[in-house]
PDB file of C-alpha atoms in Angstrom:
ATOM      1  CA  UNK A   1       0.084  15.629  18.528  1.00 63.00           C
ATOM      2  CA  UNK A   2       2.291  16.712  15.575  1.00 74.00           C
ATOM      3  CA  UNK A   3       1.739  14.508  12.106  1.00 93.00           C
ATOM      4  CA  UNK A   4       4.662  13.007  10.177  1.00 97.00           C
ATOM      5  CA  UNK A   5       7.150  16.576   9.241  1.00 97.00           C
ATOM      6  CA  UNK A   6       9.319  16.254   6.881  1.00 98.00           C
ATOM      7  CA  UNK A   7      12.579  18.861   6.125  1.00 97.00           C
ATOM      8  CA  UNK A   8      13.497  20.970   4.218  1.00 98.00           C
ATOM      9  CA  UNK A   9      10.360  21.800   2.278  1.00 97.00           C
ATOM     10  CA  UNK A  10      11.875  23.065  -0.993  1.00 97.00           C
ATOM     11  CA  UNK A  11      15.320  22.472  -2.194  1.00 97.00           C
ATOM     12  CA  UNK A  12      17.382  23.181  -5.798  1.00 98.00           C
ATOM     13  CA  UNK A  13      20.278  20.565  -6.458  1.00 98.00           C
ATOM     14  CA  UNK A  14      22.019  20.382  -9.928  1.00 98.00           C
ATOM     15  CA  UNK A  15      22.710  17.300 -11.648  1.00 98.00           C
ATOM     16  CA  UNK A  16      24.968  14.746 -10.146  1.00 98.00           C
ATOM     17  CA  UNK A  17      24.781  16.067  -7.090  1.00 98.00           C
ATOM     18  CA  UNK A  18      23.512  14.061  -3.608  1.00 98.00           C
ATOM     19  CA  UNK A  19      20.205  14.935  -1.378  1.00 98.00           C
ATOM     20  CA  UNK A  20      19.040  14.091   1.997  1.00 98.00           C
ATOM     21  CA  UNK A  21      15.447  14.460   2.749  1.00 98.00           C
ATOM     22  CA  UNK A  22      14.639  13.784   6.029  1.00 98.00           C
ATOM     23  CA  UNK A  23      11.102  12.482   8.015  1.00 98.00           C
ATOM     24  CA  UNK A  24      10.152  12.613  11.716  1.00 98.00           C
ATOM     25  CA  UNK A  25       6.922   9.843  11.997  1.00 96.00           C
ATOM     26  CA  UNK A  26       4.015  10.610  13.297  1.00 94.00           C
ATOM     27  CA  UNK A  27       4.120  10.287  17.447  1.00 92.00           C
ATOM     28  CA  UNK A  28       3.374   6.565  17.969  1.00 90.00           C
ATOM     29  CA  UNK A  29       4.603   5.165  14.594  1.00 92.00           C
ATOM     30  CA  UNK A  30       6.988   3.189  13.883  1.00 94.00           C
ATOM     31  CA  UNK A  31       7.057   2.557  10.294  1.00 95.00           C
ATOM     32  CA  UNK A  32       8.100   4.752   7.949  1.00 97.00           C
ATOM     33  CA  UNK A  33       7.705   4.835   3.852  1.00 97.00           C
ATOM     34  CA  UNK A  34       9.234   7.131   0.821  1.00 98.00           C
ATOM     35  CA  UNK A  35       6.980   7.706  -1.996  1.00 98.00           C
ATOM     36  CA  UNK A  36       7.855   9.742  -5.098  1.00 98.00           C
ATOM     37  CA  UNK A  37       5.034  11.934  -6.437  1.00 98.00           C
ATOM     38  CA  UNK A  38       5.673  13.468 -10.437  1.00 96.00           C
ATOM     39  CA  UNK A  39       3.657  16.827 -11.151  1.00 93.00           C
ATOM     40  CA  UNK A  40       0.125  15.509 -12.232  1.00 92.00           C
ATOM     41  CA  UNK A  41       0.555  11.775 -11.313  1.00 94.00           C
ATOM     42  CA  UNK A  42       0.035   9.648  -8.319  1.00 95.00           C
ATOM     43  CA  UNK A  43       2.468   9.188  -5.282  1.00 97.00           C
ATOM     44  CA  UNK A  44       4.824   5.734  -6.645  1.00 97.00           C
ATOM     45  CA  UNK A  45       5.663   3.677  -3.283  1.00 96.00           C
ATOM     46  CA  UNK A  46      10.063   4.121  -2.838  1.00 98.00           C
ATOM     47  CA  UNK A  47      10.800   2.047  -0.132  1.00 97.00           C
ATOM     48  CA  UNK A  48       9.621   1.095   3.447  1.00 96.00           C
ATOM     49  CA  UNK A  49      11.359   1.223   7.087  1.00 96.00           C
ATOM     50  CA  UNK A  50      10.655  -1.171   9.768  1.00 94.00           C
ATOM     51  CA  UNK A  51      12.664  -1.785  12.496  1.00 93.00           C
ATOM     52  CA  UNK A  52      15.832   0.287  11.200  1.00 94.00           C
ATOM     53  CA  UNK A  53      15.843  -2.039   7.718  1.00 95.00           C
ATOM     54  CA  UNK A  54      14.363  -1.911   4.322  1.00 94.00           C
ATOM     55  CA  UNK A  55      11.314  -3.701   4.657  1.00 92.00           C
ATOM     56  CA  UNK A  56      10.165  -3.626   1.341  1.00 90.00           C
ATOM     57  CA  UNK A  57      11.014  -2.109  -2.033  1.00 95.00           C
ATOM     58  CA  UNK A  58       9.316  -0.403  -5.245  1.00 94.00           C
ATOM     59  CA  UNK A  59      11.004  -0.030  -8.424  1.00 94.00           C
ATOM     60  CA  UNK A  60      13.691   2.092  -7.909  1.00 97.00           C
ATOM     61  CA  UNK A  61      17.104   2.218  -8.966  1.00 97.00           C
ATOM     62  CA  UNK A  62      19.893   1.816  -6.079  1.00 96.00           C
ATOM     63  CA  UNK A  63      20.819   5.763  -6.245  1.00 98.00           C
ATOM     64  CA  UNK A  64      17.778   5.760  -4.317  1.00 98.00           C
ATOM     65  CA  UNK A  65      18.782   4.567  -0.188  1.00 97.00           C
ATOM     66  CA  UNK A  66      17.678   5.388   3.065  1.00 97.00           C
ATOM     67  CA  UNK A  67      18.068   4.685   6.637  1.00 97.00           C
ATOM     68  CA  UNK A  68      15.748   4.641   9.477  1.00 97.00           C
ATOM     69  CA  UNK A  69      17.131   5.478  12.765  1.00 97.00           C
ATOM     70  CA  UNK A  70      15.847   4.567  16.766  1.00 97.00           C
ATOM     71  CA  UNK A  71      13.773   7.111  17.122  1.00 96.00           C
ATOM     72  CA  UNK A  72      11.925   5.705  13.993  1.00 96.00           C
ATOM     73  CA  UNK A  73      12.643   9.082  12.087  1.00 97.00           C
ATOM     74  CA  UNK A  74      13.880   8.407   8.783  1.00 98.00           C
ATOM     75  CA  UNK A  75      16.513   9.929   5.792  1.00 98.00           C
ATOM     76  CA  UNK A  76      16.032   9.556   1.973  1.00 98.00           C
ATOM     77  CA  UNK A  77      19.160   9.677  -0.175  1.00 98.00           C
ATOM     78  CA  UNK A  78      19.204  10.184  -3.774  1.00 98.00           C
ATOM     79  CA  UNK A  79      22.776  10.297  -5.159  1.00 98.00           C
ATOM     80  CA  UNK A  80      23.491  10.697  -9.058  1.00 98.00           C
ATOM     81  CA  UNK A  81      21.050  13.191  -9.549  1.00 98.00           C
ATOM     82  CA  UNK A  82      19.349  13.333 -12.503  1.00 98.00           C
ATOM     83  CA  UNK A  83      16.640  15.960 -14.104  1.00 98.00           C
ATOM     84  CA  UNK A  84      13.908  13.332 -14.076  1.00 97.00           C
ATOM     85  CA  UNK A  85      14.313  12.964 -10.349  1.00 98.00           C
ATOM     86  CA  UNK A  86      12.493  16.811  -9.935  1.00 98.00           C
ATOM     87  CA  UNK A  87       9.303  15.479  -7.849  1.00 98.00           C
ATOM     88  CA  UNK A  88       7.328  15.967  -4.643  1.00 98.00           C
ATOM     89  CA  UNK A  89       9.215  13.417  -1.807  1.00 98.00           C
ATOM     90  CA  UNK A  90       6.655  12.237   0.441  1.00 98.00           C
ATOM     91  CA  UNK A  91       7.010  10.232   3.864  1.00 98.00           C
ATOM     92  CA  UNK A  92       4.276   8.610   5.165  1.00 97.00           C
ATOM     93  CA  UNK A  93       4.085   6.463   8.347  1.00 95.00           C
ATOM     94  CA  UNK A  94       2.176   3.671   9.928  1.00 92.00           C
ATOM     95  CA  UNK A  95       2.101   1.947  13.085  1.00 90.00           C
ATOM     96  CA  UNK A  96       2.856  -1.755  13.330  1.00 86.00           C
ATOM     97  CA  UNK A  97       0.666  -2.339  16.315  1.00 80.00           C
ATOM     98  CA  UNK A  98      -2.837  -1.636  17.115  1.00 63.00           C
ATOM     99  CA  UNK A  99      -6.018  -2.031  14.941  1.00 58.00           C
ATOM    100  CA  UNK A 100      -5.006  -1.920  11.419  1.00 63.00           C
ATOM    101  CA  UNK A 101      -2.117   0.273   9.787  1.00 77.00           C
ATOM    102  CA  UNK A 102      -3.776   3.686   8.813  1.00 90.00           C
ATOM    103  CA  UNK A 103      -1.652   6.008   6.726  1.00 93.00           C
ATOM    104  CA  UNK A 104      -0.844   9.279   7.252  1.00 95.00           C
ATOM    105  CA  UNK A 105       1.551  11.393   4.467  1.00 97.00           C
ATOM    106  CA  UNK A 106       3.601  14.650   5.324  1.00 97.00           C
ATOM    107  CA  UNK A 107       3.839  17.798   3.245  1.00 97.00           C
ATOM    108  CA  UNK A 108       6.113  16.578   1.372  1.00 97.00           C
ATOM    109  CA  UNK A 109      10.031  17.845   0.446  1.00 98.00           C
ATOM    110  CA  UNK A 110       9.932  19.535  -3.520  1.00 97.00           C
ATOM    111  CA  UNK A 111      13.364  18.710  -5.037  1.00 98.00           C
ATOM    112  CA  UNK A 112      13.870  20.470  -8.406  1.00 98.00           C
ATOM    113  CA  UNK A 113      17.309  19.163  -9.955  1.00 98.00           C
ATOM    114  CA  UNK A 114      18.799  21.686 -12.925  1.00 98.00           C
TER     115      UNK A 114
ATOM    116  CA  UNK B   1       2.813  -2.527  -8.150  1.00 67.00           C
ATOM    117  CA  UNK B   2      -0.812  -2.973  -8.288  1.00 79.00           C
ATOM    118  CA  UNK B   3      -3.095  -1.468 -10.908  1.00 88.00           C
ATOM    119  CA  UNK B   4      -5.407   0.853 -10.198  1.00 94.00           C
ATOM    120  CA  UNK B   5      -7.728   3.010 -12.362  1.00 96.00           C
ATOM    121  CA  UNK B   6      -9.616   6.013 -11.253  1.00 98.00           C
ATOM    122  CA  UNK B   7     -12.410   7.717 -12.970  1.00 97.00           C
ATOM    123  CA  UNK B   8     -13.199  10.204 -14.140  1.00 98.00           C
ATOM    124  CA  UNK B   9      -9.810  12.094 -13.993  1.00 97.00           C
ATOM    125  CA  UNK B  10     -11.408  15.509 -13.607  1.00 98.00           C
ATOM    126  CA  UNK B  11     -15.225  16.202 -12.182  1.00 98.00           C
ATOM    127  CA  UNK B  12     -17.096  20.000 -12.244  1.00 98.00           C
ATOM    128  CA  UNK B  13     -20.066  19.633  -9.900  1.00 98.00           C
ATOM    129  CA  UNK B  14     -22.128  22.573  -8.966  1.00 98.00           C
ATOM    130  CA  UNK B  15     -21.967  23.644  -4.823  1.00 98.00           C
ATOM    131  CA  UNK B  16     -24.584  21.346  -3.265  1.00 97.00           C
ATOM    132  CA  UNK B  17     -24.310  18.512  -5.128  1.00 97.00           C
ATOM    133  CA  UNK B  18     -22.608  14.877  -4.863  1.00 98.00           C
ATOM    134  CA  UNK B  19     -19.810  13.575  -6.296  1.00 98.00           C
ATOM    135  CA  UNK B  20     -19.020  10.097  -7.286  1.00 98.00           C
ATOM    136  CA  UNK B  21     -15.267   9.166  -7.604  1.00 98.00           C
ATOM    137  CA  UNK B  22     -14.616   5.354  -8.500  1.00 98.00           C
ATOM    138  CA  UNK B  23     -11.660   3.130  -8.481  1.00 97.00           C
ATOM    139  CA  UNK B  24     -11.303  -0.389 -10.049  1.00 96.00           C
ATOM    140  CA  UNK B  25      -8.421  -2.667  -9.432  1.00 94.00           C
ATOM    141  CA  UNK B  26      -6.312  -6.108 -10.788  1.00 90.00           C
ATOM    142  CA  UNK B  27      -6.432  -9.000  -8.674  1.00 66.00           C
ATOM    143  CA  UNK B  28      -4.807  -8.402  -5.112  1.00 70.00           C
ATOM    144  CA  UNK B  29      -4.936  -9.112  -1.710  1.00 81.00           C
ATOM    145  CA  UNK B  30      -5.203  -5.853  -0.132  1.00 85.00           C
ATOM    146  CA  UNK B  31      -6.935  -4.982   2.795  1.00 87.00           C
ATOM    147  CA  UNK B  32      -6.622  -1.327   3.148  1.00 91.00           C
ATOM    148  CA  UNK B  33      -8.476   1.294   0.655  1.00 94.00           C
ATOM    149  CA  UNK B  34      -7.615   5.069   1.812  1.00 95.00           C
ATOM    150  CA  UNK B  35      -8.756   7.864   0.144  1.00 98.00           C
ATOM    151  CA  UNK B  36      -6.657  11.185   0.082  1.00 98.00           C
ATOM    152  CA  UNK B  37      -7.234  14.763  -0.764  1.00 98.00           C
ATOM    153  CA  UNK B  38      -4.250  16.723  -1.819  1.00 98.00           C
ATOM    154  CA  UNK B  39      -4.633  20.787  -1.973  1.00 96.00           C
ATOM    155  CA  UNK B  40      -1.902  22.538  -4.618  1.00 93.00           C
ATOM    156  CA  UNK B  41       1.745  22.387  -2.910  1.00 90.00           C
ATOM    157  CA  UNK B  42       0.550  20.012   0.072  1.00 93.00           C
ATOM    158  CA  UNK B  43       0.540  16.471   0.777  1.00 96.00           C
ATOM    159  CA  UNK B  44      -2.123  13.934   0.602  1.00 97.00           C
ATOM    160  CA  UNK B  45      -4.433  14.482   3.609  1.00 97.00           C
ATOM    161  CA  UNK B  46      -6.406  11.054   4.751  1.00 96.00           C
ATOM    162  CA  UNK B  47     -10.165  11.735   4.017  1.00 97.00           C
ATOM    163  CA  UNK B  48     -11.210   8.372   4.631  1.00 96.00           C
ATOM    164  CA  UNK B  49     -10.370   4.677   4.896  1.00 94.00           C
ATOM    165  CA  UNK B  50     -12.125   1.518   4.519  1.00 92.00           C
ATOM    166  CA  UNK B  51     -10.830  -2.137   5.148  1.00 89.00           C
ATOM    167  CA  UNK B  52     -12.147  -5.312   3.431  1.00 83.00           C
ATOM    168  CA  UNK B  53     -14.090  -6.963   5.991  1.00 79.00           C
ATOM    169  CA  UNK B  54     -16.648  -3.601   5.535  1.00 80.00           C
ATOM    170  CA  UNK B  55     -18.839  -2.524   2.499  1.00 90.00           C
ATOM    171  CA  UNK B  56     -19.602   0.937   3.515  1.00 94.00           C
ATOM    172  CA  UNK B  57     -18.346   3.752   5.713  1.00 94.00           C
ATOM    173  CA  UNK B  58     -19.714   7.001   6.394  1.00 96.00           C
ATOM    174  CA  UNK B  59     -18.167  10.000   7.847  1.00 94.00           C
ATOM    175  CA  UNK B  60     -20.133  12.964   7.961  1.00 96.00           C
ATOM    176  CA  UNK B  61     -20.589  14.151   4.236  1.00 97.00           C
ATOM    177  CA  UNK B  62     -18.033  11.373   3.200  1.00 98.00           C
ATOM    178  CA  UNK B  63     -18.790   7.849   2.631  1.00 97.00           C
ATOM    179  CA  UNK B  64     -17.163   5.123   0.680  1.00 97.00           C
ATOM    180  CA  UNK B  65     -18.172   1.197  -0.575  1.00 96.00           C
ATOM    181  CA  UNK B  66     -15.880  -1.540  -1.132  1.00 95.00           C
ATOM    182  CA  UNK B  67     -17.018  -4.574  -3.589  1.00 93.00           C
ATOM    183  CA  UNK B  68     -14.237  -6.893  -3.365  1.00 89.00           C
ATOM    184  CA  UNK B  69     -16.302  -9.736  -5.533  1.00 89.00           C
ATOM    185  CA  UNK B  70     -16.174  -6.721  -8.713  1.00 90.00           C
ATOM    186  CA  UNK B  71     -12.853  -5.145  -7.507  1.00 92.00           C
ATOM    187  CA  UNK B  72     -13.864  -1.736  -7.157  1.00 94.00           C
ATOM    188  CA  UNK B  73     -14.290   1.176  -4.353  1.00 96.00           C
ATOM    189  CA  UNK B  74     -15.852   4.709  -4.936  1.00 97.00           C
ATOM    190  CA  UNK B  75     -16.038   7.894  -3.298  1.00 98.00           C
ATOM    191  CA  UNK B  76     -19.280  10.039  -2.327  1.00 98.00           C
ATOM    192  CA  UNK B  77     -18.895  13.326  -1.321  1.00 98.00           C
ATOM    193  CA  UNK B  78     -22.620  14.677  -0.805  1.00 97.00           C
ATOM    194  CA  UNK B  79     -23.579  18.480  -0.336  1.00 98.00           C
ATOM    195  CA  UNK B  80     -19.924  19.685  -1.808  1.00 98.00           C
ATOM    196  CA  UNK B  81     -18.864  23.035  -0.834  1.00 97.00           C
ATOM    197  CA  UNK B  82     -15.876  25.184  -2.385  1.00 96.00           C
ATOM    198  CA  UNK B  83     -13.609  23.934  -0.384  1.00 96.00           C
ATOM    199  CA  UNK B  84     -14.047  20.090  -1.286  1.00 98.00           C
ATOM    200  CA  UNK B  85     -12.461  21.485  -4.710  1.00 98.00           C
ATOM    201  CA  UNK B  86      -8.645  19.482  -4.546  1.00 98.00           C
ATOM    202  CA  UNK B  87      -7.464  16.457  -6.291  1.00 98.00           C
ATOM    203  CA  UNK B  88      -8.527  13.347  -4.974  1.00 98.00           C
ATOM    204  CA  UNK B  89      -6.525   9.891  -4.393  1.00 98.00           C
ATOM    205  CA  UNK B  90      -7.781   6.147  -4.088  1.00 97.00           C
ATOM    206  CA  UNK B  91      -5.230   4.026  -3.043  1.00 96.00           C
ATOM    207  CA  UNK B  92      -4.772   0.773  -1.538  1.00 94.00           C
ATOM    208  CA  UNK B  93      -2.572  -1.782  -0.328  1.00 90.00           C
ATOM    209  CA  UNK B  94      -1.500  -2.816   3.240  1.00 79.00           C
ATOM    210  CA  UNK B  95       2.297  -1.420   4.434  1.00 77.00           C
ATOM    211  CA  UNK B  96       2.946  -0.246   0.849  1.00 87.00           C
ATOM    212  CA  UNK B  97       0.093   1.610  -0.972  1.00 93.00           C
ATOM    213  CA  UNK B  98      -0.951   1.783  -4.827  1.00 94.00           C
ATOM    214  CA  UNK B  99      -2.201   4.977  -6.326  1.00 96.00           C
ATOM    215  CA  UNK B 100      -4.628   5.808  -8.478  1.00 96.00           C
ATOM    216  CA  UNK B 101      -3.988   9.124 -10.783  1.00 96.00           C
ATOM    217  CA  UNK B 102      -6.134  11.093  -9.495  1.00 97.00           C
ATOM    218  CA  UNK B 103      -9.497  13.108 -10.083  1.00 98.00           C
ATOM    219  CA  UNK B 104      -9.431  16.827 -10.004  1.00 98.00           C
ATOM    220  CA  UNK B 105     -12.247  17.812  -8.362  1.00 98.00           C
ATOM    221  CA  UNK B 106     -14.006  22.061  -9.042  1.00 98.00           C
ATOM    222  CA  UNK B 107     -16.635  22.573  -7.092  1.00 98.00           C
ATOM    223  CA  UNK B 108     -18.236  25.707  -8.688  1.00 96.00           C
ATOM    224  CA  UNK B 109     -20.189  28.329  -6.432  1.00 91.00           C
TER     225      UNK B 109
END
């Protein structure tokens, strides 16, 4: 039973340019969510995916989008770049049925923006 | 989102002994308290989860206790070996979770 992968593990962008992260849930979930993590801090909530639509929302700017697709994997977008984006990407995913929503987190994607 | 502190932020225990992690939190209406380990350049691994209608869980060398009257939840990890040494995560929430900042954990041999 694979967990929640996520692609590419490690990526360099420059400023201004435009990333796709990308998430595969883990088998059986069907909800997906985008957390940010900074070096040395906790993981901040991005956004969630439910049902192909952006369930809920943290406090993010709109460079930040995403997209869920039937298969209930999921994309990140960040367009704009900026340096202060560098972080750890992490998806995590849930299951809307069944006995309570336990949480599981991938490996995460490292974006470093020069 | 929600408010959550976590003490102490780092914790040197020798091997064999316990260690105490313990997060307080603002008013809410969660339901869900996860804890997470994360090991240098990986994501946060589920260690253990508790949800409000329980006070304690126990798995294996692992427990954790939920007041939600005082707001708080804390970590035990008894008999620590070297490789309990990670940072440690409380979080809760129910679809979107709220993070502590972590506790660096060194569990020295």
């Amino acid at each position: 039973d694979a967990g929640v992968t996520q692609s590419p593990t490690h990526l360099i962008k420059t400023r201004g340019q435009q990333v796709t992260l990308r998430c595969s849930p883990k088998s059986g979930h069907d909800t997906v969510s985008w957390y940010q993590q900074a070096l040395g801090q906790g993981p901040q909530f991005i956004f969630q995916y439910y049902e192909e639509e952006e369930r809920q929302r943290g406090n993010f700017p709109d460079r930040f989008s995403g997209h869920q697709f039937p298969n209930y994997s999921s994309e990140l977008n960040v367009n704009a770049l900026l340096l202060g984006d560098s972080a750890l990407y992490l998806c995590a995913s849930s299951s809307s049925t069944g006995a309570g929503n336990t949480i599981y987190f991938g490996e995460g994607s490292w974006l470093t923006v020069v | 989102g929600e408010n959550v502190e976590q003490h102490p932020s780092t914790l040197s225990v020798q091997e064999g002994d316990s260690a105490v992690i313990k997060c307080t939190y603002s008013d809410s209406a969660s339901n869900y308290f996860p804890w997470y380990k994360q090991e240098l350049g990986k994501g946060p691994q589920l260690i253990i989860d508790i949800r409000s209608n329980v006070g304690e869980k126990k798995d294996q060398r692992i427990a954790v206790t939920l007041n939600k009257t005082a707001k708080h939840f804390s970590l035990h990890i008894t008999e620590t070996q070297p490789e309990d040494s990670a940072v440690y995560f409380c979080a809760l929430g129910d679809y979107k979770l709220s993070f502590g900042a972590g506790t660096t954990v060194t569990v020295r041999a």
